Coordinates of C-alpha atoms in Angstrom, one line a residue:
X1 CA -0.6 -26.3 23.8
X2 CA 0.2 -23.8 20.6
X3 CA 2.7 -24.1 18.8
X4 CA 4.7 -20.9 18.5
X5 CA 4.4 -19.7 15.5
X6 CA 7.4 -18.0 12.6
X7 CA 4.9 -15.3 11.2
X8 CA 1.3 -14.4 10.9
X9 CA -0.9 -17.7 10.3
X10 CA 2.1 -19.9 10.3
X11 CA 0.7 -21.5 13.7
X12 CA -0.4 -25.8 13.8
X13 CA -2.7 -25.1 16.4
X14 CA -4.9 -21.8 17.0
X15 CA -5.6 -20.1 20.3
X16 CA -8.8 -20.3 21.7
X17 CA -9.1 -16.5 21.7
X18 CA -8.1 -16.9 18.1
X19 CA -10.6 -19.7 17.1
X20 CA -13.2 -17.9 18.5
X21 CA -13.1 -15.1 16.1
X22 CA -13.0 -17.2 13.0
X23 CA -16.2 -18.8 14.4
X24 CA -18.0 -15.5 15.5
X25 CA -18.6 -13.4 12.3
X26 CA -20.2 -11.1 14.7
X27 CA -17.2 -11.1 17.0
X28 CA -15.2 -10.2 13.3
X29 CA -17.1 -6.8 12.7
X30 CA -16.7 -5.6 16.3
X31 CA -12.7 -6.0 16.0
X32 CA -13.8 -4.2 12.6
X33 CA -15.3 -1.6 14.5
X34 CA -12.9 -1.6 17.3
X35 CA -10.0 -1.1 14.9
X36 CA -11.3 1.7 13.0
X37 CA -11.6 3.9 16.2
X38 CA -8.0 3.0 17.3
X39 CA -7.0 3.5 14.0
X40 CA -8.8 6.9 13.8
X41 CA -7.7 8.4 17.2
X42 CA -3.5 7.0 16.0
X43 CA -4.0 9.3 13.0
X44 CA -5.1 12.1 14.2
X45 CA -1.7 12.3 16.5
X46 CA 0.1 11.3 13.2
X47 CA -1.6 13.9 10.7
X48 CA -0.2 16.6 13.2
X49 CA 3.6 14.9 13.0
X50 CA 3.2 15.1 9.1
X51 CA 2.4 18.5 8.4
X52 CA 5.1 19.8 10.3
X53 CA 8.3 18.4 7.6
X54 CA 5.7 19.5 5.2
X55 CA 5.1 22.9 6.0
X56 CA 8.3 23.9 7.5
X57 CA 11.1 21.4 6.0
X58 CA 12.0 23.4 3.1
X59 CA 12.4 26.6 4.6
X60 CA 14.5 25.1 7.5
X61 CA 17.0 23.7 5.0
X62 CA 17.0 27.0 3.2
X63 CA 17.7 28.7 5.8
X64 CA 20.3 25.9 7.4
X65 CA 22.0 25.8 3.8
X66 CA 21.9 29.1 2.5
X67 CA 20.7 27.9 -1.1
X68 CA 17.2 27.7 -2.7
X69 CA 18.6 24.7 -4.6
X70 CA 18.5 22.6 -1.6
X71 CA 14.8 23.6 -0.6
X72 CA 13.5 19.9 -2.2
X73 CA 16.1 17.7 -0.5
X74 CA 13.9 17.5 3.3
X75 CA 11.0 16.5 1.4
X76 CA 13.4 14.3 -0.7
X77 CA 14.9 12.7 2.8
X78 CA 12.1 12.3 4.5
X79 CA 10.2 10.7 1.8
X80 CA 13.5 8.7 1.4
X81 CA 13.9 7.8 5.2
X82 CA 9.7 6.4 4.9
X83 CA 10.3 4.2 2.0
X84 CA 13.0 2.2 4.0
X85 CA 10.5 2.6 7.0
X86 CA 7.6 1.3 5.3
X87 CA 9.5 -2.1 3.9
X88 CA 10.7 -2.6 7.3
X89 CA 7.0 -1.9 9.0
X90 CA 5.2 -3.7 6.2
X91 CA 8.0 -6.9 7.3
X92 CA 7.5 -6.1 11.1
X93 CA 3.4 -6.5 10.3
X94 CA 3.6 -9.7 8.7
X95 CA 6.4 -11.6 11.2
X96 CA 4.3 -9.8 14.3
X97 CA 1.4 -7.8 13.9
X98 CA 0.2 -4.9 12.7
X99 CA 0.5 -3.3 16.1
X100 CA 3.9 -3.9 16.1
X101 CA 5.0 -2.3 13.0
X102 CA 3.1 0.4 13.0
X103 CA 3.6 1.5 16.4
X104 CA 7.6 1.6 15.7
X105 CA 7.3 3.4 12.8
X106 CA 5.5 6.3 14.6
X107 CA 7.7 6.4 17.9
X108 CA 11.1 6.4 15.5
X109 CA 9.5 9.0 13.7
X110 CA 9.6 11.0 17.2
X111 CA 12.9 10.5 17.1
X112 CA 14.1 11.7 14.4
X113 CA 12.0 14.8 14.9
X114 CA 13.6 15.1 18.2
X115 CA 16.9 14.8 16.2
X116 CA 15.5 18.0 13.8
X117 CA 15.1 19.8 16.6
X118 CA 18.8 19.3 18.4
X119 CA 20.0 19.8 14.3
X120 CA 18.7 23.2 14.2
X121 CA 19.9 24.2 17.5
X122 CA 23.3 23.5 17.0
X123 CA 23.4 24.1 13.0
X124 CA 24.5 20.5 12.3
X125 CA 23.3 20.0 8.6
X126 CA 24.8 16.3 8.7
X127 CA 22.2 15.5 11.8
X128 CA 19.3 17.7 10.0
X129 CA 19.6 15.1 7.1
X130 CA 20.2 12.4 8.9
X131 CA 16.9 13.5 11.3
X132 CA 15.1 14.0 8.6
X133 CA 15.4 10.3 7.1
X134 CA 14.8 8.7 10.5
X135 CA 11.8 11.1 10.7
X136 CA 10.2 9.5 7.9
X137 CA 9.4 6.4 9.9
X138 CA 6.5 8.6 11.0
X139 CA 5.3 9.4 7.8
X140 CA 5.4 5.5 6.6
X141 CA 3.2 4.6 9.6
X142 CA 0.9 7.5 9.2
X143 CA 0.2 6.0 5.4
X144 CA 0.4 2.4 6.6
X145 CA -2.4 2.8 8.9
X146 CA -4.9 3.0 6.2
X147 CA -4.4 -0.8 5.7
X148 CA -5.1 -1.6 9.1
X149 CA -8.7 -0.3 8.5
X150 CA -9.0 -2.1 5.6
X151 CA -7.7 -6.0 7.4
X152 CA -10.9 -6.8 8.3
X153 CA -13.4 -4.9 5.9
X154 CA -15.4 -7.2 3.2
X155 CA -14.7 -6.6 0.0
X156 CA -17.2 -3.8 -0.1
X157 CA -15.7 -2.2 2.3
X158 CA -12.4 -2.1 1.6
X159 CA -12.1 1.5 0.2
X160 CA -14.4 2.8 2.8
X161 CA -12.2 1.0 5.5
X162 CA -9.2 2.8 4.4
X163 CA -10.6 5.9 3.8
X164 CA -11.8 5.8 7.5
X165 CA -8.4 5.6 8.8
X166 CA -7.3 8.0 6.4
X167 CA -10.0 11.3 7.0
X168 CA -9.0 11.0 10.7
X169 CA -5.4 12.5 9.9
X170 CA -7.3 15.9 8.5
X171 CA -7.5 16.8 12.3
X172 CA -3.7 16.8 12.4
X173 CA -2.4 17.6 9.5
X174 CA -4.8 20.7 9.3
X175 CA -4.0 22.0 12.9
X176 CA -0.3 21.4 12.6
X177 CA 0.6 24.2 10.0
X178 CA -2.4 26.5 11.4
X179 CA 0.2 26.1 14.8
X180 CA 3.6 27.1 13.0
X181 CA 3.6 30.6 14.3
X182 CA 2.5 29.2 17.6
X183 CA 5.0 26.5 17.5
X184 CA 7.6 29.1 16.3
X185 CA 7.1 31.2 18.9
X186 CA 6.9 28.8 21.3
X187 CA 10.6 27.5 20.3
X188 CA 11.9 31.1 20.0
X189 CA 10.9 31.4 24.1
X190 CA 13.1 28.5 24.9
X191 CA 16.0 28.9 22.8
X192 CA 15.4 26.8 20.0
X193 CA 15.4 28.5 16.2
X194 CA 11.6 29.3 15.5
X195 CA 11.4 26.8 12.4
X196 CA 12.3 23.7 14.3
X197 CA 9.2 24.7 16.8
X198 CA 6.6 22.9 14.5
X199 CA 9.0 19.5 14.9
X200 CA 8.3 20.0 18.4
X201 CA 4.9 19.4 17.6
X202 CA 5.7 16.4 15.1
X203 CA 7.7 14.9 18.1
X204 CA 5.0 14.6 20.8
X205 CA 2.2 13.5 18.4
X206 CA 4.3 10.7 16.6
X207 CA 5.2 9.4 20.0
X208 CA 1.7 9.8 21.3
X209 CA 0.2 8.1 18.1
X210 CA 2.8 5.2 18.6
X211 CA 1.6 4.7 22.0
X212 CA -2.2 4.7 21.2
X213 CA -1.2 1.8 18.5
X214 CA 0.8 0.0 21.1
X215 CA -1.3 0.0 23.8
X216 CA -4.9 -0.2 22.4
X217 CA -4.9 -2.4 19.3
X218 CA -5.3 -5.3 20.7
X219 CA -6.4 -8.2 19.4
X220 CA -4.2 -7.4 16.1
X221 CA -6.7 -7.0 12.8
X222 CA -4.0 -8.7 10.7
X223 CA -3.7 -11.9 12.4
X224 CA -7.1 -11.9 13.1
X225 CA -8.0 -11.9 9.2
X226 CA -4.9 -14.3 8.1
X227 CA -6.5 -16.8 10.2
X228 CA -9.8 -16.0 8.6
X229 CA -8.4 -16.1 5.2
X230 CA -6.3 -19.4 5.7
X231 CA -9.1 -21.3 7.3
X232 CA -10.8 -20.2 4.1
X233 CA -8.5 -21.7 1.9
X234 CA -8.2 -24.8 3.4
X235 CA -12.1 -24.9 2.8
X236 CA -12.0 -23.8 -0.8
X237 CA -12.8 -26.6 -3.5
X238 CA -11.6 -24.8 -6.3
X239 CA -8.5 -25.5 -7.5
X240 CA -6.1 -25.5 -10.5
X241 CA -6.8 -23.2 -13.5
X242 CA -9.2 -21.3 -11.4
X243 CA -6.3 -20.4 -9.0
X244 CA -3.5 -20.0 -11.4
X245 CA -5.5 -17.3 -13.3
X246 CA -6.5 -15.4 -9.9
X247 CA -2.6 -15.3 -9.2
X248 CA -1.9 -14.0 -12.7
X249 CA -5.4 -11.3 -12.2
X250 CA -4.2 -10.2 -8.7
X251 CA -0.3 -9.7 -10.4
X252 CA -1.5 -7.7 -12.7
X253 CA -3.9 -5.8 -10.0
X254 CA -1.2 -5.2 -8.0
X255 CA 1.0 -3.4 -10.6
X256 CA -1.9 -1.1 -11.7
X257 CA -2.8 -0.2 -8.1
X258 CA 0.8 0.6 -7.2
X259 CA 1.4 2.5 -10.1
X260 CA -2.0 4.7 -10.0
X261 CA 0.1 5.9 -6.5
X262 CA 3.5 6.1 -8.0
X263 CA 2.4 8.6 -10.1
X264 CA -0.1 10.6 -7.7
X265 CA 2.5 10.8 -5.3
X266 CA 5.2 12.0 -7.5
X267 CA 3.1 14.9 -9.1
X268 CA 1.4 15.9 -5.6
X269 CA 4.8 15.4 -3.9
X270 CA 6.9 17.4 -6.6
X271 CA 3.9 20.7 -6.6
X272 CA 3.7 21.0 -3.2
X273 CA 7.2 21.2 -2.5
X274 CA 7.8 24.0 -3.8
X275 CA 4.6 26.2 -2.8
X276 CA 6.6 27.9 0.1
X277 CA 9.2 28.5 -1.7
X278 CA 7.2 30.1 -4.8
X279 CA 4.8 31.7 -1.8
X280 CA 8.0 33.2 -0.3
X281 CA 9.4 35.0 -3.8
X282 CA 6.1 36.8 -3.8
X283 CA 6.1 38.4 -0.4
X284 CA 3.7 35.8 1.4
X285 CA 4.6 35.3 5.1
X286 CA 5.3 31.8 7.6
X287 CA 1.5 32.4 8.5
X288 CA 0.5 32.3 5.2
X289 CA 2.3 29.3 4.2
X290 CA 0.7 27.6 6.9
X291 CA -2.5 28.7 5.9
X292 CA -2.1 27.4 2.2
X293 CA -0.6 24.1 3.1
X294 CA -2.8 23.2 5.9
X295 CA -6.0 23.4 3.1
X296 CA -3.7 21.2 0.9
X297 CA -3.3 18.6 3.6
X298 CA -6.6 19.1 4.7
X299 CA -7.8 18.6 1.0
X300 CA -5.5 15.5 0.8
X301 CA -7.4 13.5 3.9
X302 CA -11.2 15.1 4.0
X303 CA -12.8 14.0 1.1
X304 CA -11.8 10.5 2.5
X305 CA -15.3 11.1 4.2
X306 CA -16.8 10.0 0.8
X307 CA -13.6 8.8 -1.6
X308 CA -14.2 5.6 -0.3
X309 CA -17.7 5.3 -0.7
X310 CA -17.3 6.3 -4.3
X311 CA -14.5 3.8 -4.9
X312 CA -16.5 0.8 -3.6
X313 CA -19.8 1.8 -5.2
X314 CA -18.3 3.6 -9.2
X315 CA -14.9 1.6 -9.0
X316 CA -11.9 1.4 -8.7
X317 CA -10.8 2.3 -12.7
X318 CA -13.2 5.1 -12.9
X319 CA -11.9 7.7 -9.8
X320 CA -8.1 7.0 -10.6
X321 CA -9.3 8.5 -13.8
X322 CA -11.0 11.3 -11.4
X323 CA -7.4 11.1 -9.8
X324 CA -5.7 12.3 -13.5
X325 CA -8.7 15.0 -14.3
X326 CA -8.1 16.5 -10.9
X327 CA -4.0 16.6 -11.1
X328 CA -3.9 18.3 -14.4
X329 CA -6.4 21.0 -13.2
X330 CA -4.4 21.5 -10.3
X331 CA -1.2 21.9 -12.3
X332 CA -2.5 24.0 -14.7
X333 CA -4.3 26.5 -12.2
X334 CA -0.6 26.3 -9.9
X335 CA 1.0 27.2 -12.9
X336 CA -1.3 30.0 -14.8
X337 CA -2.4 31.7 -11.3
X338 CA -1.5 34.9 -10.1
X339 CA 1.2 34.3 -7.5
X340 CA 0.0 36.9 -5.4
X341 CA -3.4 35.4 -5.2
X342 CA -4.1 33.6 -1.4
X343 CA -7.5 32.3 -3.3
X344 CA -5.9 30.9 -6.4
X345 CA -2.9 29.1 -4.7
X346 CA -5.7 27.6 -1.9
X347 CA -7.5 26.5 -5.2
X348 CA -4.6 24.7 -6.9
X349 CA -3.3 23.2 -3.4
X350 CA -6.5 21.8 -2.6
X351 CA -7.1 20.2 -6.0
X352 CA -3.8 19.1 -5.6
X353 CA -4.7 17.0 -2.4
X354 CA -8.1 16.0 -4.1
X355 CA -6.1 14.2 -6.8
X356 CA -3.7 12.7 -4.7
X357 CA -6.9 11.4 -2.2
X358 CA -8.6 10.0 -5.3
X359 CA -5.5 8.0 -6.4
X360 CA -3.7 6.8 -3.0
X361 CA -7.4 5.0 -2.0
X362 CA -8.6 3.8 -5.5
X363 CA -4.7 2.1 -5.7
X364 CA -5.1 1.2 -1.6
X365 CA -7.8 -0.7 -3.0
X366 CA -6.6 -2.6 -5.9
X367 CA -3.8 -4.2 -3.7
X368 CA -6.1 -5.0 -0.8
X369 CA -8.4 -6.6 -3.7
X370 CA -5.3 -8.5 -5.0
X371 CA -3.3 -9.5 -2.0
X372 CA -4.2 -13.0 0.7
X373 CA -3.8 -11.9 4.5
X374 CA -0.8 -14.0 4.7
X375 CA 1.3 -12.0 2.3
X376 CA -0.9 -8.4 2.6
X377 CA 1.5 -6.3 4.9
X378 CA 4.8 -7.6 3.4
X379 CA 3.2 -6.7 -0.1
X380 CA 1.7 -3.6 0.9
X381 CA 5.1 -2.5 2.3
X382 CA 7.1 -3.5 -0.5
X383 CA 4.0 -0.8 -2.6
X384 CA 5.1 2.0 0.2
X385 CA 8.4 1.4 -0.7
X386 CA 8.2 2.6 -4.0
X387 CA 5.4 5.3 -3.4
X388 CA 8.0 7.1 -1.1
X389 CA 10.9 6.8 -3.5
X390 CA 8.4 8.4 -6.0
X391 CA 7.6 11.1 -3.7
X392 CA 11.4 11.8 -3.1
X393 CA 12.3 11.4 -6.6
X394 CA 9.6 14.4 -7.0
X395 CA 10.8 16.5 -4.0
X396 CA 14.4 16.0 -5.1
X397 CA 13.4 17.4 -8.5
X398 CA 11.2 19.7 -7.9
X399 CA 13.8 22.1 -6.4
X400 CA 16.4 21.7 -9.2
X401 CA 13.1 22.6 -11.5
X402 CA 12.4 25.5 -10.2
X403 CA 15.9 26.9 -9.6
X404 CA 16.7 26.4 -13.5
X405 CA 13.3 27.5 -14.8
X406 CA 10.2 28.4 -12.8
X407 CA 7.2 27.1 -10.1
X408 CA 5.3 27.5 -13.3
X409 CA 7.0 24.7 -15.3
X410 CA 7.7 21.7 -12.2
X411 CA 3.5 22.9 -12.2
X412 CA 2.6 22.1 -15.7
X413 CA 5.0 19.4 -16.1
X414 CA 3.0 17.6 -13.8
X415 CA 0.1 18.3 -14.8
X416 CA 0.9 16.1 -18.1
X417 CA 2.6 13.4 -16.1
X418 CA -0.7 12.8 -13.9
X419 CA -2.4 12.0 -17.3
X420 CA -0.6 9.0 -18.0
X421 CA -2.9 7.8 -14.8
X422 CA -5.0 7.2 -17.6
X423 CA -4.2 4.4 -19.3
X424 CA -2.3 2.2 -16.7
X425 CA -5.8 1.6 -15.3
X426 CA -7.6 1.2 -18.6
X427 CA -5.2 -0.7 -20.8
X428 CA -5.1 -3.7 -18.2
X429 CA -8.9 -4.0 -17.7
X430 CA -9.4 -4.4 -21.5
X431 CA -6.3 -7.0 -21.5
X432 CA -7.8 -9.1 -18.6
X433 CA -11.4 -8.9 -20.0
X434 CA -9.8 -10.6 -23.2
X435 CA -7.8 -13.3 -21.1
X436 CA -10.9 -14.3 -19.0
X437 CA -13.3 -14.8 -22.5

């Protein structure tokens, strides 16, 4: 008999299905395998979700609100609504399975969108905003997902893993704001306001992504590897100092890993905000701003193709410095480029994303590196959680920026924020390198 069990790897006695993964490394890499593809086919359903609040949530509550003030406060709920989703998933994971919490997260993020949707038909701002915060969900899980690919990856694989789950959403996120005018139309035929038509999009692939997770990832990579892991601890012979200092290393990892996506996410968050807007004062059309923001996501989950590789082979320290380089060329270019320019906002946008890619799987990776299988998704939630505040901190901003002063300023101001990227991740390698002598 097994005893039931309170949480991931809190069982007395192990399944036979169970046991016979921790015995069959080769059994290990297939669920490796296995997961990645599940993973990857979840995300490219979820990519299509996300774009649509990105490409179209500021202009809807422009045009629902009457004020360009308000243009930053979807991205500020939405971002909002996935920081309480991702603590809840990242909770879900660890007392479940991964399955479990990330499969929620994307089917209440299908809700809300349908809630976007029913908002804008009935001009209910109340139910936009409140939409829009349930509608992060989606969002959480789409990010989320990247540590699923990682659960069962070796150490040099780690950033590879979660780059895998992450260049699958490019299908999405690119297609989703390429179908805005499609989507719009579409809406327009069937009575619905022609903005809400890409959240008819959003709502079908969150739901569909959900499903693919529910249904498919099966057996779950996180309690596969917490079994691993603990079984691996009980074996360990090394105790004591050893293990008090890898607590106080793996703190400290944590910290700098979080922060290196605090403070990508706030900068890409806060920019790309306010392209539409600053697209629409220059006589650039929905189509347009489709165009530009699908390179940007596109720019933000591509290179994932080879972030990860680089990660795992230069380190960790060395491309969240490529992370800072990038950000301040993208602000600078966003700021100092000719609005009218198509090329020159592409450009900026897509080093935008770059940046962000860089940081959000060079810091994916310092918490994987820092964090034991039996704490990982409650950890890595509680990380989310303040990733997405940071992004709505920036979204909230960025619109009060640019309606007291210009698209020009929110751009170079963070420009200089992203170069404080800099020493978070050197300072502590030269502090721990003195500790461990």
């Amino acid at each position: 008999m097994i005893i039931k069990n309170k949480g991931i790897g809190k069982s007395t006695q192990l399944p036979v299905w169970l046991q016979g993964y921790i015995d069959s490394p080769q059994k290990q890499k297939q669920l490796y395998r296995k997961t990645l593809i599940i993973v990857v086919l979840s995300q490219i359903f979820g990519g299509a979700g996300l774009a649509a609040g990105i490409t179209v949530g500021a202009l809807l509550a422009q045009d629902m609100l009457g004020t360009e003030s308000a243009a930053g406060i979807p991205s500020a709920l939405f971002t909002l609504g996935s920081a309480g989703a991702a603590l809840l998933i990242g909770l879900l994971s660890q007392r479940f399975s991964r399955r479990a919490g990330l499969a929620t997260g994307f089917l209440v993020g299908g809700l809300g969108a349908i809630g976007i949707i029913i908002a804008a038909v009935i001009n209910n701002v109340v139910l936009l905003f409140v939409s829009l915060l349930i509608y992060g969900a989606g969002t959480a899980s789409n990010l989320q997902a990247r540590y699923a690919g990682a659960d069962l990856a070796t150490d040099k694989q780690r950033a590879t893993a979660a780059s895998m789950a992450m260049v699958s959403t490019t299908f999405g996120a690119v297609a989703g704001p390429n179908l805005v005018d499609v989507m719009g139309e579409f809406a327009y035929s069937i009575g619905i306001p022609t903005l809400a038509g890409p959240f008819i999009l959003a709502a079908t692939a969150f739901i569909i992504a959900g499903l693919v997770l529910f249904i498919f990832m099966r057996p779950d990579p996180l309690v596969v590897s917490t079994a691993i892991a603990n079984v691996q601890k009980k074996n360990d012979t090394f105790q004591g100092k050893k293990n008090s200092e890898n607590l106080k290393m793996n703190k400290r990892e944590i910290v700098v890993g979080a922060t290196v996506m605090i403070l990508t996410q706030f900068v890409m968050v806060a920019i790309m905000t306010m392209t539409p807007i600053h697209m629409g004062h220059h006589g650039h059309n929905l189509k347009e701003v489709g165009l530009v923001i699908g390179f940007h996501i596109g720019a933000m989950y591509f290179p994932s193709l080879i972030t990860g590789l680089l990660v795992d082979k230069v380190g960790r320290t060395t491309m969240a410095v490529a992370s800072a380089a990038t950000l301040l060329t993208s602000g600078m270019l966003a700021a100092f480029a000719p609005a009218d320019s198509m090329v020159f906002l592409i450009c900026a946008l897509v080093l935008l994303g770059i940046g962000w890619n860089f940081g959000l799987i060079s810091g994916t990776a310092l918490v994987v590196d820092a964090t034991h299988p039996s704490i990982r998704a409650k950890t890595q939630g509680s990380v989310d959680v303040l990733i997405a505040l940071s992004g709505a901190t920036g979204g909230a901003l960025s619109g009060m920026v640019v309606a007291h002063s210009s698209y020009a300023v929110l751009s170079i101001s963070g420009a200089i924020l992203s170069l404080l990227l800099i020493p978070v991740v050197v300072r502590p390698r030269k502090t721990q390198s003195k500790e461990l002598v």
